């Protein structure tokens, strides 16, 4: 039953991403495949394989329904995996609104706590250090822009990027 639930949740997530990749801006004048061609193809394959797996698991479950010993559906490891999946999905959804830095500030401690880190100093240092490291690495060294967010989140991100730009110019 857990594999059916997991396949179903993944199917919903990948269908959402497939619809978004199909609705991407069409730049086929420049490139025959377009910017969303490869992601759309990969997501289509993933959705197809998940539908096949879901059907196979449902048939297997119905065939072995009497023989199967029913365990608790929400065990601790299953809940941890579900919370991590939901946390990453929320991170992806709020990334453009809140910006990379602030989104990463909320995701990193969640992942560290769920994966079993008990040391509070380590959790705080990684939660602050990882976003600063990646923001500095991508924003200043590699000159790859990260999402800065909108509204007040954009102002906070601009302050962080500006502060790093000032330090790198000195």
CSV table of C-alpha atoms in Angstrom, one decimal:
chain,number,residue,atom,x,y,z
A,1,UNK,CA,0.0,0.0,0.0
A,2,UNK,CA,2.9,2.3,0.7
A,3,UNK,CA,4.3,1.9,-2.8
A,4,UNK,CA,0.9,2.8,-4.3
A,5,UNK,CA,0.7,5.9,-2.2
A,6,UNK,CA,4.3,6.9,-3.0
A,7,UNK,CA,3.7,6.4,-6.8
A,8,UNK,CA,0.5,8.4,-6.6
A,9,UNK,CA,2.2,11.3,-4.9
A,10,UNK,CA,5.1,11.3,-7.3
A,11,UNK,CA,2.6,11.1,-10.2
A,12,UNK,CA,0.8,14.2,-9.0
A,13,UNK,CA,4.1,16.1,-8.6
A,14,UNK,CA,5.5,15.1,-12.0
A,15,UNK,CA,2.2,15.8,-13.8
A,16,UNK,CA,2.4,19.3,-12.3
A,17,UNK,CA,5.9,19.8,-13.5
A,18,UNK,CA,5.0,18.3,-16.9
A,19,UNK,CA,2.1,20.8,-17.3
A,20,UNK,CA,4.5,23.7,-16.4
A,21,UNK,CA,7.1,22.5,-18.8
A,22,UNK,CA,4.6,22.3,-21.6
A,23,UNK,CA,3.3,25.8,-20.9
A,24,UNK,CA,6.9,27.3,-21.0
A,25,UNK,CA,7.5,30.1,-23.4
A,26,UNK,CA,8.0,28.7,-26.9
A,27,UNK,CA,11.4,29.6,-28.3
A,28,UNK,CA,11.3,27.1,-31.2
A,29,UNK,CA,12.3,29.8,-33.7
A,30,UNK,CA,15.8,29.7,-32.3
A,31,UNK,CA,16.0,26.1,-31.4
A,32,UNK,CA,14.0,23.3,-32.9
A,33,UNK,CA,13.5,21.5,-29.6
A,34,UNK,CA,13.0,24.6,-27.5
A,35,UNK,CA,14.0,25.4,-23.9
A,36,UNK,CA,11.5,23.0,-22.5
A,37,UNK,CA,11.9,20.1,-25.0
A,38,UNK,CA,14.2,17.9,-23.0
A,39,UNK,CA,12.6,18.4,-19.6
A,40,UNK,CA,9.1,17.8,-21.2
A,41,UNK,CA,10.4,14.6,-22.8
A,42,UNK,CA,12.0,13.4,-19.5
A,43,UNK,CA,8.9,14.3,-17.5
A,44,UNK,CA,6.6,12.5,-20.1
A,45,UNK,CA,8.7,9.4,-19.7
A,46,UNK,CA,8.6,9.6,-15.9
A,47,UNK,CA,4.8,10.1,-15.9
A,48,UNK,CA,4.4,7.1,-18.3
A,49,UNK,CA,6.6,4.9,-16.1
A,50,UNK,CA,4.9,6.0,-12.9
A,51,UNK,CA,1.5,5.2,-14.4
A,52,UNK,CA,2.8,1.7,-15.4
A,53,UNK,CA,4.2,1.2,-12.0
A,54,UNK,CA,1.1,2.4,-10.3
A,55,UNK,CA,-1.1,0.0,-12.3
A,56,UNK,CA,1.4,-2.9,-11.6
A,57,UNK,CA,1.4,-2.2,-7.9
A,58,UNK,CA,-2.4,-1.9,-7.7
A,59,UNK,CA,-2.8,-5.3,-9.5
A,60,UNK,CA,-0.2,-6.8,-7.2
A,61,UNK,CA,-1.9,-5.4,-4.1
A,62,UNK,CA,-5.3,-6.7,-5.2
A,63,UNK,CA,-3.9,-10.2,-6.0
A,64,UNK,CA,-2.1,-10.5,-2.6
A,65,UNK,CA,-4.7,-8.7,-0.5
A,66,UNK,CA,-5.5,-11.7,1.6
A,67,UNK,CA,-1.9,-12.8,2.1
A,68,UNK,CA,-0.5,-9.4,2.9
A,69,UNK,CA,0.0,-8.5,6.6
A,70,UNK,CA,-1.1,-5.0,7.1
A,71,UNK,CA,1.4,-2.8,8.9
A,72,UNK,CA,0.9,0.8,9.9
A,73,UNK,CA,0.9,3.0,6.8
A,74,UNK,CA,2.7,5.9,8.5
A,75,UNK,CA,5.8,4.6,10.1
A,76,UNK,CA,8.5,7.0,11.3
A,77,UNK,CA,10.8,6.5,8.2
A,78,UNK,CA,7.8,6.9,5.8
A,79,UNK,CA,6.7,10.1,7.6
A,80,UNK,CA,10.3,11.5,7.4
A,81,UNK,CA,10.4,10.7,3.6
A,82,UNK,CA,7.0,12.4,3.1
A,83,UNK,CA,7.9,15.5,5.1
A,84,UNK,CA,11.2,15.8,3.2
A,85,UNK,CA,9.4,15.4,-0.1
A,86,UNK,CA,6.8,18.0,0.9
A,87,UNK,CA,9.5,20.3,2.2
A,88,UNK,CA,11.4,20.2,-1.1
A,89,UNK,CA,8.2,20.7,-3.1
A,90,UNK,CA,7.4,23.8,-0.9
A,91,UNK,CA,11.0,25.0,-1.4
A,92,UNK,CA,10.6,24.8,-5.2
A,93,UNK,CA,7.2,26.5,-5.1
A,94,UNK,CA,8.3,29.4,-3.0
A,95,UNK,CA,11.8,29.8,-4.5
A,96,UNK,CA,10.8,32.5,-6.9
A,97,UNK,CA,8.6,34.4,-4.4
A,98,UNK,CA,11.0,34.3,-1.4
A,99,UNK,CA,14.3,34.1,-3.2
A,100,UNK,CA,17.0,31.4,-2.9
A,101,UNK,CA,18.7,32.8,0.3
A,102,UNK,CA,15.6,32.9,2.5
A,103,UNK,CA,14.1,29.7,1.1
A,104,UNK,CA,17.3,27.9,1.8
A,105,UNK,CA,17.3,29.3,5.3
A,106,UNK,CA,14.0,27.5,6.0
A,107,UNK,CA,14.7,24.3,4.1
A,108,UNK,CA,18.2,23.5,5.5
A,109,UNK,CA,17.3,23.2,9.2
A,110,UNK,CA,14.2,21.2,8.3
A,111,UNK,CA,16.4,18.7,6.4
A,112,UNK,CA,19.0,18.6,9.0
A,113,UNK,CA,16.6,17.9,11.9
A,114,UNK,CA,14.7,15.2,9.8
A,115,UNK,CA,17.9,13.5,8.9
A,116,UNK,CA,18.8,13.1,12.6
A,117,UNK,CA,21.2,16.0,13.4
A,118,UNK,CA,21.0,16.7,17.1
A,119,UNK,CA,23.7,19.3,17.6
A,120,UNK,CA,22.0,22.7,17.6
A,121,UNK,CA,25.3,24.6,16.9
A,122,UNK,CA,25.8,22.5,13.8
A,123,UNK,CA,22.2,23.0,12.6
A,124,UNK,CA,22.4,26.7,13.0
A,125,UNK,CA,25.9,27.0,11.4
A,126,UNK,CA,24.9,24.9,8.4
A,127,UNK,CA,21.5,26.6,8.1
A,128,UNK,CA,23.2,30.0,7.8
A,129,UNK,CA,26.5,28.9,6.2
A,130,UNK,CA,25.1,26.9,3.3
A,131,UNK,CA,22.8,29.7,1.9
A,132,UNK,CA,25.7,32.2,2.3
A,133,UNK,CA,28.2,29.9,0.6
A,134,UNK,CA,25.9,29.2,-2.4
A,135,UNK,CA,24.8,32.8,-2.7
A,136,UNK,CA,28.4,34.0,-2.7
A,137,UNK,CA,29.5,31.1,-5.0
A,138,UNK,CA,26.8,31.5,-7.6
A,139,UNK,CA,26.1,35.2,-7.3
A,140,UNK,CA,29.6,36.6,-7.1
A,141,UNK,CA,32.2,34.0,-8.2
A,142,UNK,CA,30.3,32.3,-11.0
A,143,UNK,CA,28.0,35.3,-11.8
A,144,UNK,CA,25.0,33.0,-12.0
A,145,UNK,CA,21.9,34.9,-10.8
A,146,UNK,CA,19.8,33.1,-8.1
A,147,UNK,CA,16.2,34.0,-7.6
A,148,UNK,CA,15.9,37.0,-5.3
A,149,UNK,CA,12.2,36.9,-4.6
A,150,UNK,CA,9.6,39.6,-4.9
A,151,UNK,CA,8.6,42.6,-2.6
A,152,UNK,CA,10.3,42.7,0.7
A,153,UNK,CA,12.1,39.4,0.0
A,154,UNK,CA,13.7,41.0,-3.0
A,155,UNK,CA,14.9,43.9,-0.8
A,156,UNK,CA,16.4,41.5,1.7
A,157,UNK,CA,18.1,39.5,-1.0
A,158,UNK,CA,19.4,42.7,-2.6
A,159,UNK,CA,20.9,43.7,0.7
A,160,UNK,CA,22.7,40.4,1.0
A,161,UNK,CA,23.9,40.5,-2.6
A,162,UNK,CA,24.9,44.2,-2.3
A,163,UNK,CA,26.8,43.5,1.0
A,164,UNK,CA,28.7,40.7,-0.7
A,165,UNK,CA,29.4,42.9,-3.8
A,166,UNK,CA,30.7,45.6,-1.6
A,167,UNK,CA,33.0,43.2,0.2
A,168,UNK,CA,34.3,41.7,-3.1
A,169,UNK,CA,35.1,45.2,-4.4
A,170,UNK,CA,37.1,46.2,-1.4
